[in-house]
Tab-separated table of C-alpha atoms in Angstrom:
chain	number	residue	atom	x	y	z
A	1	MET	CA	27.517	-19.895	5.730
A	2	ARG	CA	25.555	-16.654	5.995
A	3	THR	CA	21.887	-16.578	7.032
A	4	VAL	CA	19.220	-15.008	4.846
A	5	GLU	CA	18.767	-12.169	7.329
A	6	GLU	CA	22.503	-11.490	7.515
A	7	HIS	CA	22.803	-11.142	3.760
A	8	GLN	CA	19.667	-9.019	3.595
A	9	ALA	CA	21.319	-6.600	6.046
A	10	VAL	CA	24.523	-6.507	3.966
A	11	VAL	CA	22.641	-5.677	0.749
A	12	ALA	CA	20.414	-3.111	2.457
A	13	ALA	CA	23.467	-1.302	3.864
A	14	LEU	CA	24.816	-0.792	0.332
A	15	LEU	CA	21.839	1.351	-0.710
A	16	PRO	CA	21.266	4.545	1.296
A	17	ALA	CA	18.107	6.606	1.034
A	18	LEU	CA	17.833	8.158	-2.398
A	19	PRO	CA	17.705	11.963	-2.760
A	20	ALA	CA	14.395	13.767	-3.218
A	21	GLU	CA	13.334	15.565	-6.369
A	22	GLU	CA	10.304	17.685	-7.231
A	23	VAL	CA	8.187	16.419	-10.128
A	24	ALA	CA	4.927	17.479	-11.704
A	25	LEU	CA	1.854	15.737	-10.328
A	26	GLY	CA	1.346	13.815	-13.565
A	27	ALA	CA	4.876	12.383	-13.367
A	28	ALA	CA	4.561	11.130	-9.793
A	29	HIS	CA	2.585	7.962	-10.463
A	30	ASN	CA	4.159	4.915	-8.761
A	31	ARG	CA	6.779	7.085	-7.057
A	32	VAL	CA	7.281	7.374	-3.294
A	33	LEU	CA	6.508	10.617	-1.492
A	34	ALA	CA	9.582	12.210	0.098
A	35	ARG	CA	7.827	15.081	1.936
A	36	ASP	CA	4.429	15.403	3.564
A	37	VAL	CA	1.667	16.994	1.497
A	38	THR	CA	-0.395	19.582	3.365
A	39	ALA	CA	-3.931	20.331	2.275
A	40	GLN	CA	-4.132	23.824	0.815
A	41	VAL	CA	-7.923	23.666	0.996
A	42	ALA	CA	-10.486	21.747	3.010
A	43	LEU	CA	-12.361	18.808	1.524
A	44	PRO	CA	-15.136	19.458	0.872
A	45	GLY	CA	-14.320	23.119	0.471
A	46	PHE	CA	-17.917	24.193	1.184
A	47	ASP	CA	-21.222	22.700	2.323
A	48	ASN	CA	-22.723	20.929	-0.681
A	49	SER	CA	-25.386	18.488	-1.756
A	50	ALA	CA	-24.813	14.731	-1.855
A	51	MET	CA	-27.861	14.181	-4.107
A	52	ASP	CA	-29.780	15.656	-6.984
A	53	GLY	CA	-32.897	17.106	-5.369
A	54	TYR	CA	-34.194	20.132	-3.497
A	55	ALA	CA	-32.514	22.164	-0.755
A	56	ALA	CA	-35.045	22.920	1.972
A	57	ARG	CA	-35.644	23.750	5.621
A	58	TRP	CA	-36.510	20.491	7.351
A	59	SER	CA	-39.014	22.173	9.669
A	60	GLU	CA	-41.030	23.351	6.635
A	61	ILE	CA	-41.452	19.938	4.983
A	62	THR	CA	-42.339	17.616	7.849
A	63	GLY	CA	-46.096	17.524	7.101
A	64	THR	CA	-45.925	15.641	3.810
A	65	PRO	CA	-47.121	15.826	1.228
A	66	VAL	CA	-46.230	19.475	0.947
A	67	ARG	CA	-46.014	21.793	-2.055
A	68	LEU	CA	-43.430	24.584	-2.131
A	69	PRO	CA	-42.310	27.027	-4.844
A	70	VAL	CA	-38.898	26.390	-6.435
A	71	ALA	CA	-37.117	29.696	-6.018
A	72	ASP	CA	-33.861	28.937	-7.824
A	73	ASP	CA	-31.706	26.358	-9.600
A	74	ILE	CA	-28.236	25.511	-8.267
A	75	PRO	CA	-26.082	23.515	-10.710
A	76	ALA	CA	-22.650	22.252	-9.687
A	77	GLY	CA	-20.086	25.005	-10.134
A	78	ARG	CA	-22.384	27.925	-9.405
A	79	THR	CA	-20.627	30.578	-7.343
A	80	ASP	CA	-23.436	33.099	-6.663
A	81	VAL	CA	-25.798	31.034	-4.547
A	82	ARG	CA	-28.557	33.023	-2.865
A	83	PRO	CA	-29.866	32.344	0.657
A	84	LEU	CA	-32.941	30.125	0.883
A	85	ALA	CA	-36.029	32.271	1.419
A	86	PRO	CA	-38.544	30.979	3.999
A	87	GLY	CA	-41.312	28.857	2.528
A	88	THR	CA	-39.349	27.959	-0.629
A	89	VAL	CA	-36.950	25.329	-1.894
A	90	GLN	CA	-34.133	25.498	-4.410
A	91	ARG	CA	-33.468	22.747	-6.936
A	92	ILE	CA	-29.907	21.539	-6.426
A	93	MET	CA	-27.518	19.139	-8.158
A	94	THR	CA	-24.978	16.788	-6.614
A	95	GLY	CA	-21.867	18.709	-5.550
A	96	ALA	CA	-23.529	22.123	-5.819
A	97	PRO	CA	-23.116	24.606	-2.947
A	98	LEU	CA	-25.845	24.443	-0.307
A	99	PRO	CA	-27.761	27.735	-0.029
A	100	PRO	CA	-27.533	29.449	3.357
A	101	GLY	CA	-30.593	28.564	5.449
A	102	ALA	CA	-31.036	25.031	4.033
A	103	ASP	CA	-30.513	22.108	6.409
A	104	VAL	CA	-31.684	19.143	4.314
A	105	VAL	CA	-31.687	17.959	0.709
A	106	VAL	CA	-34.750	16.061	-0.473
A	107	PRO	CA	-33.769	13.577	-3.221
A	108	VAL	CA	-35.654	14.091	-6.460
A	109	GLU	CA	-36.993	10.535	-6.144
A	110	LEU	CA	-39.106	11.674	-3.156
A	111	THR	CA	-40.784	14.443	-5.195
A	112	ASP	CA	-42.685	14.968	-8.419
A	113	GLY	CA	-39.556	16.625	-9.902
A	114	ARG	CA	-41.213	19.873	-10.989
A	115	THR	CA	-39.279	23.104	-11.443
A	116	ASP	CA	-41.988	25.654	-10.587
A	117	VAL	CA	-43.849	24.246	-7.582
A	118	VAL	CA	-42.582	20.897	-6.321
A	119	GLU	CA	-44.573	18.347	-4.345
A	120	ILE	CA	-42.497	16.663	-1.631
A	121	ARG	CA	-44.043	13.265	-0.979
A	122	ASP	CA	-41.690	11.906	1.680
A	123	VAL	CA	-39.290	13.491	4.148
A	124	PRO	CA	-35.726	12.290	4.786
A	125	ALA	CA	-34.225	12.582	8.266
A	126	ALA	CA	-33.071	16.015	9.346
A	127	GLY	CA	-29.621	16.845	7.978
A	128	SER	CA	-29.757	14.171	5.281
A	129	HIS	CA	-27.767	14.263	2.029
A	130	LEU	CA	-25.439	17.058	3.055
A	131	ARG	CA	-21.669	17.157	2.738
A	132	HIS	CA	-20.154	19.487	5.304
A	133	ALA	CA	-17.063	21.592	4.634
A	134	GLY	CA	-13.901	19.935	5.943
A	135	GLU	CA	-15.527	16.638	6.904
A	136	ASP	CA	-13.010	14.716	4.765
A	137	ILE	CA	-9.908	16.770	5.571
A	138	ALA	CA	-9.340	20.209	7.066
A	139	ALA	CA	-7.254	22.909	5.409
A	140	GLY	CA	-3.706	22.775	6.756
A	141	ALA	CA	-3.917	19.116	7.734
A	142	VAL	CA	-1.401	16.553	6.433
A	143	ALA	CA	-3.062	14.857	3.496
A	144	LEU	CA	-0.255	12.443	2.575
A	145	THR	CA	2.789	11.480	4.646
A	146	ALA	CA	6.319	10.914	3.419
A	147	GLY	CA	6.861	7.277	2.505
A	148	THR	CA	3.447	6.926	0.868
A	149	PRO	CA	3.466	5.096	-2.487
A	150	LEU	CA	1.667	7.270	-5.007
A	151	GLY	CA	-1.084	5.340	-6.738
A	152	ALA	CA	-4.241	6.597	-8.382
A	153	ALA	CA	-6.098	7.418	-5.151
A	154	GLN	CA	-3.130	9.249	-3.637
A	155	LEU	CA	-2.588	11.372	-6.740
A	156	GLY	CA	-6.295	12.166	-6.800
A	157	LEU	CA	-6.116	13.378	-3.216
A	158	ALA	CA	-2.981	15.439	-3.908
A	159	ALA	CA	-4.730	17.177	-6.788
A	160	ALA	CA	-7.904	17.703	-4.756
A	161	VAL	CA	-6.011	19.540	-2.004
A	162	GLY	CA	-4.255	21.796	-4.518
A	163	ALA	CA	-0.840	20.196	-5.116
A	164	ARG	CA	0.598	20.807	-8.590
A	165	SER	CA	3.917	19.082	-7.911
A	166	LEU	CA	5.231	16.599	-5.363
A	167	TRP	CA	8.571	15.830	-3.738
A	168	VAL	CA	9.408	12.193	-4.389
A	169	ARG	CA	12.427	9.935	-4.027
A	170	ARG	CA	14.538	9.725	-7.140
A	171	ARG	CA	14.212	6.355	-8.821
A	172	PRO	CA	17.350	4.214	-8.424
A	173	ARG	CA	19.371	3.720	-11.598
A	174	VAL	CA	20.289	0.053	-11.878
A	175	LEU	CA	22.718	-1.384	-14.399
A	176	VAL	CA	21.734	-4.999	-15.178
A	177	LEU	CA	24.364	-7.372	-16.567
A	178	SER	CA	24.181	-11.053	-17.435
A	179	THR	CA	27.398	-12.953	-18.119
A	180	GLY	CA	28.256	-16.133	-19.954
A	181	SER	CA	29.865	-17.063	-23.241
A	182	GLU	CA	26.974	-19.439	-23.896
A	183	LEU	CA	24.400	-16.616	-24.007
A	184	VAL	CA	22.955	-15.243	-27.248
A	185	ASP	CA	20.181	-12.780	-28.017
A	186	PRO	CA	16.679	-14.261	-28.246
A	187	GLY	CA	15.752	-14.957	-31.854
A	188	THR	CA	19.322	-15.669	-32.941
A	189	PRO	CA	19.841	-19.187	-34.344
A	190	LEU	CA	21.359	-21.345	-31.586
A	191	LEU	CA	24.535	-23.301	-32.030
A	192	PRO	CA	25.133	-26.434	-29.954
A	193	GLY	CA	25.767	-25.445	-26.329
A	194	GLN	CA	24.219	-21.973	-26.622
A	195	ILE	CA	21.119	-20.685	-24.824
A	196	TYR	CA	19.013	-17.571	-25.086
A	197	GLU	CA	19.862	-14.855	-22.581
A	198	SER	CA	16.842	-14.238	-20.352
A	199	ASN	CA	18.091	-13.011	-16.990
A	200	SER	CA	18.586	-9.394	-18.021
A	201	ALA	CA	14.975	-9.194	-19.240
A	202	LEU	CA	13.777	-10.816	-16.021
A	203	LEU	CA	15.858	-8.613	-13.721
A	204	ALA	CA	15.225	-5.363	-15.618
A	205	ALA	CA	11.484	-5.940	-15.310
A	206	ALA	CA	11.895	-6.764	-11.616
A	207	VAL	CA	13.835	-3.531	-11.082
A	208	GLU	CA	11.127	-1.501	-12.807
A	209	ASP	CA	8.448	-3.280	-10.760
A	210	ALA	CA	10.327	-2.373	-7.570
A	211	GLY	CA	10.354	1.311	-8.572
A	212	GLY	CA	13.756	1.665	-10.203
A	213	THR	CA	14.952	2.304	-13.732
A	214	ALA	CA	16.970	-0.442	-15.380
A	215	ARG	CA	19.536	-0.266	-18.145
A	216	ARG	CA	20.519	-3.601	-19.620
A	217	LEU	CA	24.211	-3.945	-20.372
A	218	HIS	CA	24.877	-6.389	-23.195
A	219	PHE	CA	26.299	-9.550	-21.716
A	220	VAL	CA	30.028	-10.098	-22.060
A	221	PRO	CA	31.919	-13.356	-22.509
A	222	ASP	CA	33.687	-15.163	-19.693
A	223	ASP	CA	36.822	-13.029	-19.965
A	224	VAL	CA	37.950	-11.199	-16.824
A	225	ASP	CA	39.738	-8.295	-18.502
A	226	GLN	CA	36.924	-7.646	-20.977
A	227	PHE	CA	34.376	-7.929	-18.187
A	228	LEU	CA	36.101	-5.349	-15.954
A	229	THR	CA	36.726	-2.975	-18.860
A	230	THR	CA	33.080	-3.140	-19.947
A	231	VAL	CA	31.685	-2.703	-16.454
A	232	ARG	CA	33.886	0.236	-15.501
A	233	ALA	CA	33.036	2.026	-18.736
A	234	GLU	CA	29.337	1.742	-17.977
A	235	LEU	CA	29.163	2.579	-14.268
A	236	GLY	CA	29.267	6.327	-14.940
A	237	GLY	CA	25.995	6.174	-16.876
A	238	ARG	CA	25.048	7.458	-20.290
A	239	GLY	CA	23.751	10.947	-19.647
A	240	ASP	CA	21.265	9.935	-16.968
A	241	GLY	CA	23.826	9.976	-14.166
A	242	PRO	CA	25.940	7.268	-12.578
A	243	ALA	CA	24.442	3.942	-11.608
A	244	ASP	CA	23.144	3.527	-8.064
A	245	LEU	CA	23.537	-0.237	-8.296
A	246	LEU	CA	25.212	-2.790	-10.538
A	247	LEU	CA	23.228	-6.020	-10.608
A	248	THR	CA	24.895	-9.041	-12.187
A	249	SER	CA	23.735	-12.590	-12.730
A	250	GLY	CA	25.944	-15.600	-13.301
A	251	GLY	CA	29.631	-16.197	-12.718
A	252	VAL	CA	29.535	-16.502	-8.913
A	253	SER	CA	29.639	-20.257	-8.238
A	254	ALA	CA	32.586	-22.404	-7.208
A	255	GLY	CA	33.501	-23.753	-10.654
A	256	ALA	CA	35.919	-22.585	-13.309
A	257	TYR	CA	35.168	-19.643	-15.610
A	258	GLU	CA	33.264	-17.755	-12.906
A	259	VAL	CA	34.025	-14.366	-14.438
A	260	VAL	CA	32.202	-12.140	-11.940
A	261	LYS	CA	33.811	-13.829	-8.971
A	262	ASP	CA	37.249	-13.846	-10.592
A	263	ALA	CA	37.084	-10.195	-11.676
A	264	PHE	CA	35.573	-8.648	-8.568
A	265	GLY	CA	37.309	-10.965	-6.122
A	266	ASP	CA	40.689	-9.551	-7.056
A	267	LEU	CA	39.476	-6.010	-6.318
A	268	GLY	CA	38.916	-6.845	-2.648
A	269	THR	CA	35.738	-4.753	-2.424
A	270	VAL	CA	33.157	-7.440	-3.223
A	271	GLU	CA	32.575	-10.338	-0.840
A	272	PHE	CA	31.356	-13.684	-2.155
A	273	VAL	CA	29.521	-15.935	0.268
A	274	LYS	CA	27.191	-18.894	0.536
A	275	VAL	CA	23.750	-18.132	1.958
A	276	ALA	CA	21.736	-20.843	3.703
A	277	MET	CA	18.895	-20.864	1.200
A	278	GLN	CA	17.647	-22.781	-1.805
A	279	PRO	CA	17.626	-21.746	-4.582
A	280	GLY	CA	20.211	-18.968	-4.621
A	281	GLY	CA	23.024	-20.099	-2.329
A	282	PRO	CA	25.987	-18.337	-4.020
A	283	GLN	CA	25.784	-14.574	-3.498
A	284	GLY	CA	28.038	-11.554	-3.588
A	285	ALA	CA	27.823	-7.945	-2.446
A	286	GLY	CA	30.126	-4.944	-2.190
A	287	THR	CA	31.268	-2.030	-4.324
A	288	VAL	CA	33.184	-1.479	-7.552
A	289	ASP	CA	34.720	1.960	-7.982
A	290	GLY	CA	32.396	3.137	-5.214
A	291	VAL	CA	29.203	1.838	-6.878
A	292	PRO	CA	27.170	-0.741	-4.928
A	293	VAL	CA	27.236	-4.182	-6.535
A	294	VAL	CA	25.021	-7.211	-5.905
A	295	THR	CA	25.940	-10.415	-7.724
A	296	LEU	CA	23.258	-13.063	-8.196
A	297	PRO	CA	23.522	-16.665	-9.370
A	298	GLY	CA	22.912	-17.383	-13.043
A	299	ASN	CA	20.088	-19.908	-13.051
A	300	PRO	CA	16.928	-17.907	-13.819
A	301	VAL	CA	14.877	-19.103	-10.842
A	302	SER	CA	17.816	-18.585	-8.475
A	303	SER	CA	18.290	-15.111	-9.897
A	304	PHE	CA	14.612	-14.212	-9.499
A	305	VAL	CA	14.326	-15.571	-5.953
A	306	SER	CA	17.573	-13.833	-4.932
A	307	PHE	CA	16.265	-10.536	-6.297
A	308	GLU	CA	12.998	-10.936	-4.390
A	309	VAL	CA	14.716	-11.832	-1.119
A	310	PHE	CA	17.647	-9.388	-1.158
A	311	VAL	CA	17.485	-6.692	-3.844
A	312	ARG	CA	13.818	-5.717	-4.069
A	313	PRO	CA	13.419	-4.828	-0.351
A	314	ALA	CA	16.709	-2.899	-0.410
A	315	LEU	CA	15.627	-0.856	-3.425
A	316	ARG	CA	12.236	-0.108	-1.925
A	317	ARG	CA	13.767	0.871	1.407
A	318	ALA	CA	16.092	3.287	-0.426
A	319	LEU	CA	13.012	4.693	-2.167
A	320	GLY	CA	11.466	5.458	1.219
A	321	HIS	CA	8.779	2.778	1.354
A	322	ALA	CA	7.568	2.414	4.937
A	323	ALA	CA	6.875	-1.287	4.252
A	324	PRO	CA	9.483	-2.426	1.689
A	325	GLY	CA	8.658	-6.142	1.784
A	326	ARG	CA	6.092	-8.093	-0.218
A	327	LEU	CA	2.765	-8.931	1.357
A	328	ARG	CA	2.792	-12.259	3.172
A	329	ALA	CA	-0.047	-14.573	4.080
A	330	PRO	CA	-0.574	-17.849	5.930
A	331	ALA	CA	-1.678	-20.718	3.704
A	332	THR	CA	-2.585	-24.390	3.929
A	333	LEU	CA	-0.573	-26.862	1.862
A	334	THR	CA	-2.610	-28.933	-0.579
A	335	ALA	CA	0.111	-31.605	-0.803
A	336	PRO	CA	3.138	-32.693	1.260
A	337	LEU	CA	6.580	-31.198	0.594
A	338	ARG	CA	10.211	-31.842	1.476
A	339	SER	CA	12.975	-29.347	2.156
A	340	PRO	CA	16.755	-29.671	2.751
A	341	ALA	CA	17.919	-29.409	6.355
A	342	GLY	CA	19.745	-26.217	7.310
A	343	LYS	CA	18.541	-24.163	4.342
A	344	ARG	CA	15.558	-21.874	3.893
A	345	GLN	CA	13.635	-23.158	0.928
A	346	PHE	CA	11.735	-20.828	-1.375
A	347	LEU	CA	9.387	-23.019	-3.391
A	348	ARG	CA	7.211	-21.662	-6.169
A	349	GLY	CA	3.491	-21.947	-5.521
A	350	ARG	CA	-0.048	-21.037	-6.535
A	351	TYR	CA	-1.984	-19.313	-3.763
A	352	ASP	CA	-5.776	-19.235	-3.880
A	353	ALA	CA	-8.369	-18.735	-1.145
A	354	GLY	CA	-5.992	-19.528	1.706
A	355	GLN	CA	-4.515	-22.649	0.093
A	356	VAL	CA	-1.219	-23.107	-1.720
A	357	SER	CA	-0.024	-25.794	-4.096
A	358	GLN	CA	3.560	-26.246	-5.223
A	359	VAL	CA	4.307	-25.371	-8.864
A	360	GLY	CA	6.992	-27.619	-10.284
A	361	GLY	CA	9.937	-28.952	-8.338
A	362	PRO	CA	12.733	-27.141	-6.499
A	363	GLY	CA	15.014	-26.987	-9.563
A	364	SER	CA	16.486	-23.557	-10.261
A	365	HIS	CA	16.167	-24.005	-14.045
A	366	LEU	CA	12.359	-24.408	-14.159
A	367	VAL	CA	11.472	-21.049	-15.715
A	368	ALA	CA	8.096	-22.128	-17.109
A	369	HIS	CA	6.978	-23.199	-13.636
A	370	LEU	CA	8.183	-19.890	-12.184
A	371	ALA	CA	6.033	-18.025	-14.710
A	372	ARG	CA	2.952	-19.890	-13.482
A	373	ALA	CA	3.612	-19.167	-9.797
A	374	ASN	CA	2.008	-16.305	-7.891
A	375	CYS	CA	3.795	-16.818	-4.585
A	376	LEU	CA	6.917	-18.159	-2.924
A	377	VAL	CA	6.461	-20.746	-0.171
A	378	ALA	CA	9.020	-20.006	2.544
A	379	VAL	CA	10.059	-23.168	4.419
A	380	PRO	CA	12.223	-22.544	7.522
A	381	GLU	CA	15.734	-23.965	7.844
A	382	ASP	CA	14.778	-26.448	10.580
A	383	VAL	CA	11.876	-27.980	8.638
A	384	THR	CA	12.595	-30.954	6.352
A	385	GLU	CA	9.079	-32.097	5.509
A	386	LEU	CA	5.513	-30.926	5.890
A	387	PRO	CA	2.289	-32.884	5.390
A	388	ALA	CA	-0.705	-31.817	3.359
A	389	GLY	CA	-2.830	-29.501	5.496
A	390	ALA	CA	0.157	-27.903	7.239
A	391	GLN	CA	0.300	-24.132	7.619
A	392	VAL	CA	3.057	-22.293	5.762
A	393	ASP	CA	4.072	-18.696	5.145
A	394	VAL	CA	3.765	-17.492	1.540
A	395	VAL	CA	5.259	-14.398	-0.074
A	396	LEU	CA	2.781	-12.970	-2.591
A	397	ILE	CA	4.550	-12.007	-5.802
A	398	GLU	CA	2.792	-9.694	-8.250
A	399	GLY	CA	2.675	-9.963	-11.999
A	400	ALA	CA	2.304	-13.743	-12.098
A	401	LEU	CA	0.193	-15.376	-14.770
A	402	GLN	CA	-3.420	-15.838	-13.748
């Protein structure tokens, strides 16, 4: 039986680093930076005001109250700022260039706000309310490093330092396939023994959440020849390039009619194993016609947990994420739990303020309970029971119902 870490290494080895591509800044959201971004300009690019007020010489306003003529107005965006004449002030707006000679900005709240001769009623400390050129980042410095996920703040910084396009990792193209003759499209009237197909929707969304692009392949019946024919016809892609990964669910257990195991097992390039975990023991990994393949069990919870443990970190590592794993946190159990000996248990839980409560039982069919969970409770292989109040490690999963 393979350990969790051993199978994680096998899956990770199937997916090399993805190639880089240059995209427009607006198309880089939620991508991963492939090359460092160097600041083309300093931030701030010039000395400017941090407040609406009056640019002044501090030495001329220390004996408050003091009245000084307002020699000029400086709105944000002005490019022809004149030096500050002795014995005067200039009215200035937030972000506007500081006039040469000024060494303090007096907020308008400390004055009478006039535009001809202003009365300064209180004096801020010398050097107050100034933003100095380059104090955030210097021109030529590295603003963003390769491996950085590009969220709103990162794209804002890239734009602020002059980047119009960014080099990012290409998103992995994942072909998602659910198998089973009992599966029908949601909304179709069910016959006895049929169920609605849900795994492809679950896994496609998980792929997108991890940073990939998913294409759902319509499930095929439990027929080996039809399965292989369908898969091989789809691995080359449909105009968007060949798949980087084939992700299947179902057909990998030890029973009869296990179409994925029967079809790929005969090829000799996909290995099927048991992993010491619950749920999600039956797993498979390898290649088909040179395309990486990961086969997951068919029960929805087993499929989701297997994706989280094996596929998501591999995809994110291929995308260049410096930290491909989910965030983890210690938590206190609100109730006792049991776990099978020799297997790592991934229980569904609700994490809140340092405490975690189990959601539903360990059954791999409890989809409604999975949808209410916001974490996985990882119980080590050598632990069979834990009392209420015990400390556990939880994996924080995003997108759970609140």
